[in-house]
Short mmCIF file of C-alpha atoms and ligand atoms in Angstrom, two decimals:
data_model
loop_
_atom_site.label_atom_id
_atom_site.label_comp_id
_atom_site.label_asym_id
_atom_site.label_seq_id
_atom_site.Cartn_x
_atom_site.Cartn_y
_atom_site.Cartn_z
CA MET A 1 65.40 112.80 -9.23
CA THR A 2 65.02 116.65 -8.62
CA ASP A 3 61.52 117.86 -8.28
CA SER A 4 61.72 120.57 -10.70
CA VAL A 5 62.78 118.10 -13.53
CA VAL A 6 60.26 117.99 -16.54
CA ALA A 7 59.15 114.48 -17.64
CA PRO A 8 61.19 113.17 -20.93
CA GLU A 9 58.28 113.41 -23.22
CA ILE A 10 57.62 117.28 -22.10
CA MET A 11 61.14 117.67 -23.03
CA ASP A 12 60.51 117.26 -26.61
CA SER A 13 57.00 118.31 -27.25
CA GLN A 14 56.29 121.36 -24.86
CA ALA A 15 59.40 123.24 -24.55
CA SER A 16 59.36 126.80 -26.14
CA SER A 17 62.41 128.30 -27.59
CA GLY A 18 65.06 129.43 -25.01
CA THR A 19 66.57 132.70 -24.02
CA VAL A 20 70.08 133.48 -24.90
CA ARG A 21 71.09 132.50 -21.49
CA ASP A 22 69.72 128.92 -22.06
CA TYR A 23 71.58 128.63 -25.25
CA VAL A 24 74.87 129.93 -23.45
CA ALA A 25 74.09 127.05 -20.89
CA LEU A 26 73.90 124.40 -23.78
CA LEU A 27 77.45 125.41 -24.77
CA LYS A 28 78.99 124.11 -21.33
CA PRO A 29 80.74 127.60 -20.87
CA ARG A 30 82.89 126.53 -17.98
CA VAL A 31 84.29 123.42 -19.82
CA MET A 32 84.67 125.60 -22.95
CA SER A 33 86.74 128.18 -21.10
CA LEU A 34 89.63 125.43 -20.41
CA VAL A 35 89.21 123.82 -23.72
CA VAL A 36 89.78 127.27 -25.30
CA PHE A 37 92.70 127.93 -23.11
CA SER A 38 94.27 124.80 -23.96
CA GLY A 39 93.90 125.55 -27.63
CA VAL A 40 95.50 128.96 -27.14
CA ALA A 41 98.29 127.35 -25.33
CA GLY A 42 98.78 125.17 -28.52
CA MET A 43 98.75 128.32 -30.70
CA VAL A 44 101.14 130.40 -28.48
CA VAL A 45 103.88 127.77 -28.34
CA ALA A 46 103.87 126.65 -31.88
CA PRO A 47 106.64 128.05 -34.09
CA GLY A 48 105.56 130.74 -36.40
CA HIS A 49 103.09 133.72 -36.32
CA LEU A 50 99.50 134.28 -36.88
CA HIS A 51 97.83 137.60 -37.82
CA PRO A 52 95.97 138.65 -34.59
CA VAL A 53 92.63 138.52 -36.46
CA LEU A 54 93.26 134.94 -37.70
CA ALA A 55 94.34 134.04 -34.22
CA LEU A 56 91.04 135.23 -32.95
CA VAL A 57 89.07 133.21 -35.66
CA ALA A 58 90.97 130.24 -34.56
CA VAL A 59 90.14 130.58 -30.88
CA LEU A 60 86.45 131.26 -31.95
CA CYS A 61 86.29 128.02 -34.13
CA ILE A 62 87.78 125.93 -31.16
CA ALA A 63 85.09 127.70 -28.76
CA LEU A 64 82.13 127.17 -31.14
CA ALA A 65 83.00 123.54 -31.93
CA SER A 66 83.38 122.72 -28.26
CA GLY A 67 80.10 124.53 -27.41
CA ALA A 68 78.53 122.74 -30.14
CA ALA A 69 79.51 119.27 -29.12
CA GLY A 70 78.30 120.06 -25.63
CA ALA A 71 74.93 121.03 -26.99
CA ILE A 72 74.99 117.83 -29.24
CA ASN A 73 75.84 115.66 -25.89
CA MET A 74 73.05 117.48 -23.99
CA TRP A 75 70.59 116.56 -26.89
CA TYR A 76 71.77 112.93 -26.97
CA ASP A 77 71.86 112.70 -23.15
CA ARG A 78 68.66 114.45 -22.34
CA ASP A 79 67.14 111.35 -20.84
CA ILE A 80 70.04 110.55 -18.38
CA ASP A 81 70.61 114.35 -17.75
CA ALA A 82 67.01 114.42 -16.49
CA MET A 83 67.83 111.51 -13.96
CA MET A 84 71.10 113.12 -12.43
CA ASP A 85 70.93 115.80 -9.82
CA ARG A 86 73.93 117.53 -11.48
CA THR A 87 72.45 117.86 -14.81
CA ALA A 88 68.65 117.95 -14.31
CA ARG A 89 68.71 121.67 -14.46
CA ARG A 90 70.04 121.99 -17.92
CA PRO A 91 67.83 123.57 -20.54
CA ILE A 92 66.59 120.32 -22.24
CA PRO A 93 65.53 118.60 -19.24
CA GLN A 94 63.97 121.69 -17.75
CA GLY A 95 61.98 122.13 -20.90
CA LEU A 96 63.41 125.59 -21.81
CA ILE A 97 64.79 124.40 -25.17
CA PRO A 98 63.29 121.75 -27.26
CA ALA A 99 65.58 118.76 -28.01
CA GLU A 100 65.68 119.05 -31.64
CA GLU A 101 66.29 122.84 -31.54
CA ALA A 102 69.38 122.06 -29.38
CA LEU A 103 70.48 119.39 -31.99
CA ALA A 104 69.96 121.90 -34.97
CA PHE A 105 71.93 124.56 -32.86
CA GLY A 106 74.88 122.00 -32.39
CA VAL A 107 74.97 120.70 -35.90
CA ILE A 108 74.87 123.99 -37.42
CA LEU A 109 77.60 125.59 -35.05
CA THR A 110 79.81 122.41 -35.61
CA ILE A 111 79.54 122.85 -39.63
CA VAL A 112 80.05 126.56 -39.32
CA SER A 113 83.20 126.43 -37.12
CA VAL A 114 84.94 123.59 -38.92
CA THR A 115 84.24 125.18 -42.14
CA LEU A 116 85.43 128.49 -40.98
CA MET A 117 88.65 126.98 -39.57
CA GLY A 118 89.45 125.43 -42.93
CA LEU A 119 88.80 128.49 -44.94
CA ALA A 120 90.38 131.11 -42.59
CA LEU A 121 93.23 128.88 -41.17
CA ASN A 122 94.02 125.52 -42.98
CA TRP A 123 92.28 122.08 -43.23
CA VAL A 124 94.60 120.22 -41.08
CA ALA A 125 93.36 122.21 -38.07
CA ALA A 126 89.83 122.09 -39.53
CA GLY A 127 90.34 118.10 -39.87
CA LEU A 128 91.34 118.05 -36.20
CA LEU A 129 88.51 120.26 -35.14
CA ALA A 130 86.01 117.80 -36.94
CA LEU A 131 88.10 114.83 -35.37
CA ALA A 132 87.53 116.27 -31.82
CA SER A 133 83.92 116.78 -32.40
CA GLY A 134 83.35 113.48 -33.85
CA PHE A 135 85.11 111.66 -31.06
CA TYR A 136 83.18 113.48 -28.33
CA ILE A 137 79.90 113.05 -30.01
CA PHE A 138 80.05 109.62 -31.68
CA ILE A 139 82.73 107.76 -29.86
CA TYR A 140 82.37 109.15 -26.48
CA THR A 141 78.61 110.34 -26.03
CA MET A 142 76.84 107.97 -28.39
CA TRP A 143 78.94 104.68 -28.12
CA LEU A 144 81.21 104.38 -25.11
CA LYS A 145 79.53 106.57 -22.44
CA ARG A 146 76.83 104.05 -21.77
CA ARG A 147 78.79 100.95 -22.44
CA THR A 148 82.14 100.68 -20.67
CA PRO A 149 83.87 102.01 -17.54
CA GLN A 150 86.82 102.76 -19.81
CA ASN A 151 84.50 105.31 -21.63
CA ILE A 152 86.35 108.53 -20.52
CA VAL A 153 89.99 106.91 -21.05
CA ILE A 154 89.11 106.48 -24.79
CA GLY A 155 86.57 109.23 -25.23
CA GLY A 156 88.84 111.59 -23.37
CA ALA A 157 91.06 111.83 -26.33
CA ALA A 158 88.26 114.20 -27.61
CA GLY A 159 89.11 116.90 -25.07
CA ALA A 160 92.86 116.39 -25.67
CA PHE A 161 92.93 117.65 -29.35
CA PRO A 162 92.44 121.47 -28.46
CA PRO A 163 96.25 121.97 -28.14
CA MET A 164 96.81 120.14 -31.30
CA ILE A 165 94.27 122.12 -33.21
CA GLY A 166 95.79 125.55 -31.93
CA TRP A 167 99.13 124.20 -33.01
CA ALA A 168 97.81 123.25 -36.51
CA ALA A 169 96.00 126.54 -36.85
CA VAL A 170 99.52 128.16 -36.85
CA THR A 171 101.82 125.56 -38.47
CA GLY A 172 99.37 123.66 -40.71
CA ASP A 173 100.85 120.28 -39.38
CA VAL A 174 101.00 117.81 -36.42
CA SER A 175 104.55 117.54 -34.45
CA VAL A 176 106.09 115.50 -31.63
CA ALA A 177 105.32 118.72 -29.25
CA SER A 178 101.71 118.84 -30.22
CA ILE A 179 101.39 115.20 -29.62
CA VAL A 180 102.89 115.50 -26.28
CA LEU A 181 100.49 118.23 -25.37
CA PHE A 182 97.55 116.01 -26.75
CA ALA A 183 99.08 113.23 -24.36
CA LEU A 184 99.34 115.43 -21.18
CA ILE A 185 95.49 116.24 -21.52
CA PHE A 186 94.61 112.59 -22.50
CA PHE A 187 96.31 111.24 -19.13
CA TRP A 188 94.83 114.24 -17.15
CA THR A 189 91.33 113.48 -18.03
CA PRO A 190 90.74 110.13 -16.05
CA PRO A 191 91.93 111.70 -12.62
CA HIS A 192 89.88 114.83 -13.53
CA PHE A 193 86.76 112.98 -14.30
CA TRP A 194 86.86 110.06 -11.90
CA ALA A 195 87.39 112.54 -8.88
CA LEU A 196 83.94 113.82 -9.88
CA ALA A 197 82.55 110.58 -10.67
CA ILE A 198 83.35 109.36 -7.11
CA PHE A 199 81.43 112.12 -5.45
CA ARG A 200 78.65 111.80 -8.12
CA LYS A 201 78.49 108.05 -7.97
CA LEU A 202 74.90 107.94 -6.85
CA ASP A 203 74.03 110.07 -9.99
CA TYR A 204 75.48 107.66 -12.30
CA GLN A 205 74.19 104.50 -10.73
CA HIS A 206 70.76 106.05 -10.70
CA ALA A 207 71.13 106.89 -14.47
CA GLY A 208 72.33 103.46 -15.43
CA VAL A 209 75.70 104.89 -16.65
CA PRO A 210 78.74 102.53 -16.22
CA MET A 211 81.16 105.01 -14.60
CA LEU A 212 84.29 103.23 -13.06
CA PRO A 213 83.60 103.94 -9.45
CA VAL A 214 79.84 102.36 -10.30
CA VAL A 215 81.11 99.34 -11.93
CA ALA A 216 84.64 98.60 -10.23
CA GLY A 217 84.08 100.39 -6.93
CA GLU A 218 85.68 103.30 -5.33
CA ALA A 219 88.85 101.63 -4.29
CA GLU A 220 89.82 100.57 -7.74
CA THR A 221 88.80 103.84 -9.25
CA LYS A 222 91.24 105.60 -6.59
CA LYS A 223 94.05 103.33 -7.53
CA GLN A 224 93.63 103.91 -11.30
CA MET A 225 93.57 107.77 -10.62
CA LEU A 226 96.82 107.38 -8.88
CA ILE A 227 98.29 105.35 -11.83
CA TYR A 228 97.26 108.22 -14.35
CA THR A 229 98.51 111.07 -12.18
CA LEU A 230 101.94 109.07 -11.85
CA ILE A 231 102.04 108.82 -15.74
CA LEU A 232 100.97 112.38 -16.07
CA MET A 233 103.92 113.84 -13.90
CA PRO A 234 106.79 112.92 -16.30
CA LEU A 235 104.71 113.65 -19.27
CA ALA A 236 103.85 117.39 -17.95
CA ILE A 237 107.46 117.85 -17.46
CA SER A 238 108.53 116.57 -20.79
CA PRO A 239 107.73 120.01 -22.64
CA TYR A 240 110.80 121.41 -21.01
CA PHE A 241 112.94 118.78 -22.54
CA LEU A 242 111.45 119.21 -25.91
CA GLY A 243 112.31 122.98 -25.68
CA ILE A 244 108.64 124.26 -25.67
CA GLY A 245 108.77 125.14 -21.90
CA GLY A 246 111.65 126.74 -19.93
CA LEU A 247 112.86 126.90 -16.38
CA THR A 248 109.82 128.30 -14.82
CA TYR A 249 107.79 125.62 -16.62
CA LEU A 250 110.13 122.82 -15.25
CA VAL A 251 109.79 124.02 -11.70
CA GLY A 252 106.23 124.64 -12.02
CA SER A 253 105.14 121.54 -13.57
CA THR A 254 107.21 119.59 -10.95
CA ILE A 255 105.56 121.25 -8.13
CA LEU A 256 101.99 120.88 -9.70
CA GLY A 257 102.84 117.30 -10.53
CA LEU A 258 103.86 116.47 -6.94
CA ALA A 259 100.67 118.31 -5.28
CA PHE A 260 98.36 116.28 -7.95
CA VAL A 261 100.02 112.85 -6.90
CA ALA A 262 99.87 113.85 -3.27
CA LEU A 263 96.01 114.50 -3.70
CA ALA A 264 95.58 111.26 -5.46
CA VAL A 265 97.28 109.61 -2.57
CA GLN A 266 94.92 111.36 0.04
CA VAL A 267 92.03 110.36 -2.26
CA LEU A 268 93.16 106.79 -2.08
CA ARG A 269 93.64 106.75 1.68
CA SER A 270 90.38 108.52 2.59
CA SER A 271 86.89 106.84 3.05
CA ASP A 272 85.00 110.16 2.56
CA HIS A 273 84.39 112.27 -0.48
CA LYS A 274 86.23 115.51 0.49
CA PRO A 275 89.47 114.54 -0.98
CA ALA A 276 87.83 113.59 -4.38
CA LYS A 277 86.05 117.02 -4.33
CA ARG A 278 89.37 118.74 -3.72
CA MET A 279 91.02 116.67 -6.47
CA PHE A 280 88.42 117.47 -9.03
CA ALA A 281 88.70 121.40 -8.20
CA PHE A 282 92.58 120.92 -8.10
CA SER A 283 92.41 119.06 -11.58
CA ILE A 284 91.25 122.10 -13.28
CA LEU A 285 93.58 124.43 -11.40
CA TYR A 286 96.47 122.06 -12.41
CA LEU A 287 95.77 122.27 -16.01
CA PHE A 288 95.10 125.96 -16.00
CA LEU A 289 98.29 126.70 -14.24
CA LEU A 290 100.46 124.50 -16.28
CA LEU A 291 99.06 125.99 -19.57
CA ALA A 292 99.47 129.51 -18.02
CA ILE A 293 103.04 129.02 -17.23
CA LEU A 294 103.73 127.63 -20.87
CA ILE A 295 101.72 130.54 -22.39
CA GLY A 296 103.41 133.22 -19.93
CA GLU A 297 106.90 132.04 -20.70
CA HIS A 298 106.33 132.31 -24.55
CA LEU A 299 104.67 135.85 -24.43
CA ALA A 300 107.39 137.06 -22.19
CA VAL A 301 110.15 136.31 -24.78
C1 HEM B 401 85.98 112.92 -21.75
C2 HEM B 401 86.74 113.89 -21.14
C3 HEM B 401 86.09 114.61 -19.97
C4 HEM B 401 85.14 114.27 -19.27
C5 HEM B 401 84.41 112.76 -19.10
C6 HEM B 401 84.80 115.40 -18.16
C7 HEM B 401 83.75 115.66 -17.10
C8 HEM B 401 83.50 116.71 -16.81
C9 HEM B 401 82.32 116.77 -15.95
C10 HEM B 401 81.12 115.69 -15.86
C11 HEM B 401 82.24 118.02 -15.43
C12 HEM B 401 81.09 118.70 -14.72
C13 HEM B 401 80.33 119.56 -15.69
C14 HEM B 401 79.25 120.45 -15.19
O1 HEM B 401 78.62 119.94 -14.32
O2 HEM B 401 79.06 121.52 -15.72
C15 HEM B 401 83.32 118.63 -15.87
C16 HEM B 401 83.67 119.90 -15.60
C17 HEM B 401 84.73 120.68 -16.11
N1 HEM B 401 85.63 120.01 -16.86
FE1 HEM B 401 85.66 118.16 -17.49
N2 HEM B 401 85.67 116.40 -18.49
C18 HEM B 401 86.46 115.98 -19.47
C19 HEM B 401 87.39 116.63 -20.01
C20 HEM B 401 87.67 117.86 -19.93
C21 HEM B 401 88.67 118.76 -20.60
C22 HEM B 401 89.42 118.06 -21.72
C23 HEM B 401 88.68 119.96 -20.11
C24 HEM B 401 89.60 121.12 -20.43
C25 HEM B 401 90.60 121.07 -21.02
C26 HEM B 401 87.79 119.90 -19.07
C27 HEM B 401 87.40 121.08 -18.12
C28 HEM B 401 86.49 121.07 -17.28
C29 HEM B 401 85.91 122.32 -16.55
C30 HEM B 401 86.64 123.62 -16.73
C31 HEM B 401 85.04 121.98 -15.96
C32 HEM B 401 84.17 122.96 -15.05
C33 HEM B 401 84.38 122.83 -13.66
C34 HEM B 401 83.10 123.48 -13.12
O3 HEM B 401 81.96 123.26 -13.06
O4 HEM B 401 83.43 124.67 -12.48
N3 HEM B 401 87.18 118.81 -18.92
N4 HEM B 401 84.20 117.80 -16.70
C1 FPP B 402 87.15 121.37 -29.79
C2 FPP B 402 86.18 120.44 -29.49
C3 FPP B 402 85.28 119.95 -30.41
C4 FPP B 402 86.48 119.83 -28.30
C5 FPP B 402 85.68 118.76 -27.44
C6 FPP B 402 86.03 118.97 -26.01
C7 FPP B 402 85.14 118.51 -25.14
C8 FPP B 402 83.55 119.02 -25.19
C9 FPP B 402 85.52 117.64 -24.16
C10 FPP B 402 84.67 116.87 -23.19
C11 FPP B 402 84.52 117.45 -21.89
C12 FPP B 402 83.44 117.00 -21.18
C13 FPP B 402 82.54 117.96 -20.14
C14 FPP B 402 83.03 115.77 -21.18
C15 FPP B 402 81.87 115.14 -20.42
O1 FPP B 402 80.74 114.73 -21.05
P1 FPP B 402 79.75 114.02 -20.20
O2 FPP B 402 78.57 113.88 -21.13
O3 FPP B 402 80.21 112.84 -19.51
O4 FPP B 402 79.38 115.16 -19.12
P2 FPP B 402 78.05 115.70 -18.66
O5 FPP B 402 77.60 114.56 -17.73
O6 FPP B 402 78.28 116.98 -17.78
O7 FPP B 402 77.10 115.96 -19.75
#
């Protein structure tokens, strides 16, 4: 445990109200940025047009709901966050925000964002937003995370919803194309997360969280990562064949897919953690570039 970590009982009783910076940290802003970007991708590729103000409201709702889910996750996980080096400096374990304030903040933001999405856009998008939040909070955080090494495979669905939400905000429905975008992020999540779980294995072991590298070992995790990247590759190319990606997307997604598979092979062959660190960083760049090409093509037309 890090020296500066405050004991769990102090987290609840002695924390004063945090600064704006502490509340921003509670929203997991870096994760939020890519969640929002994937939501924007769904909005941009969807057939139809939204008034720019409504588009901005939809983006704001996705951002707020994602941040709120992060805050509720930090409230629930405050015991294990205090035990892991990577998370010990978060506002609740540091005693900067009282746990119950973080919970109230998350719940209020969730209600506001889902209601606003329903009133300003439509209730299909609002329902999907509520489903994503519910999946991340109840299915992943409160149920699976501490129980099974398949936690992020099933719970990962939470993070795959944003493109579908963006699409639904424009069209009011769900379609094959939006399900493919969902599937793309769903299959991207295991290599994204297990790369991190490999080089943070000791953290998870220490906190008693049954992540795959802790339970099944690094070799098995690396094998699983390669399988998911191999499934991801054709899936990531398929938007071209569905007519939502153009030639640039076809070439870009093929190159990115090959690079991701090559990295997964490197991870599988290596005995140190450097390739896994590279794979985690590249997973974020991969998804960002894939979505950027898709968005760029649609905005260029
Ligand atoms: C259940 C699914 C997922 C799990 C378990 C997971 C896990 C993680 C973890 C543990 C981190 C490190 C967080 C930190 O220390 O701040 C992280 C970082 C990140 N994740 Fe994920 N993630 C998931 C899904 C997603 C999704 C769907 C996205 C976006 C579409 C995403 C985007 C990011 C980004 C942008 C970072 C920040 C990297 C950085 O620190 O610079 N993740 N993820
Ligand atoms: C629109 C909407 C509501 C979307 C939800 C998207 C979302 C928040 C996806 C999950 C991303 C994530 C960082 C999971 C890790 O949780 P963790 O508890 O394993 O990570 P930690 O150890 O860093 O807390």
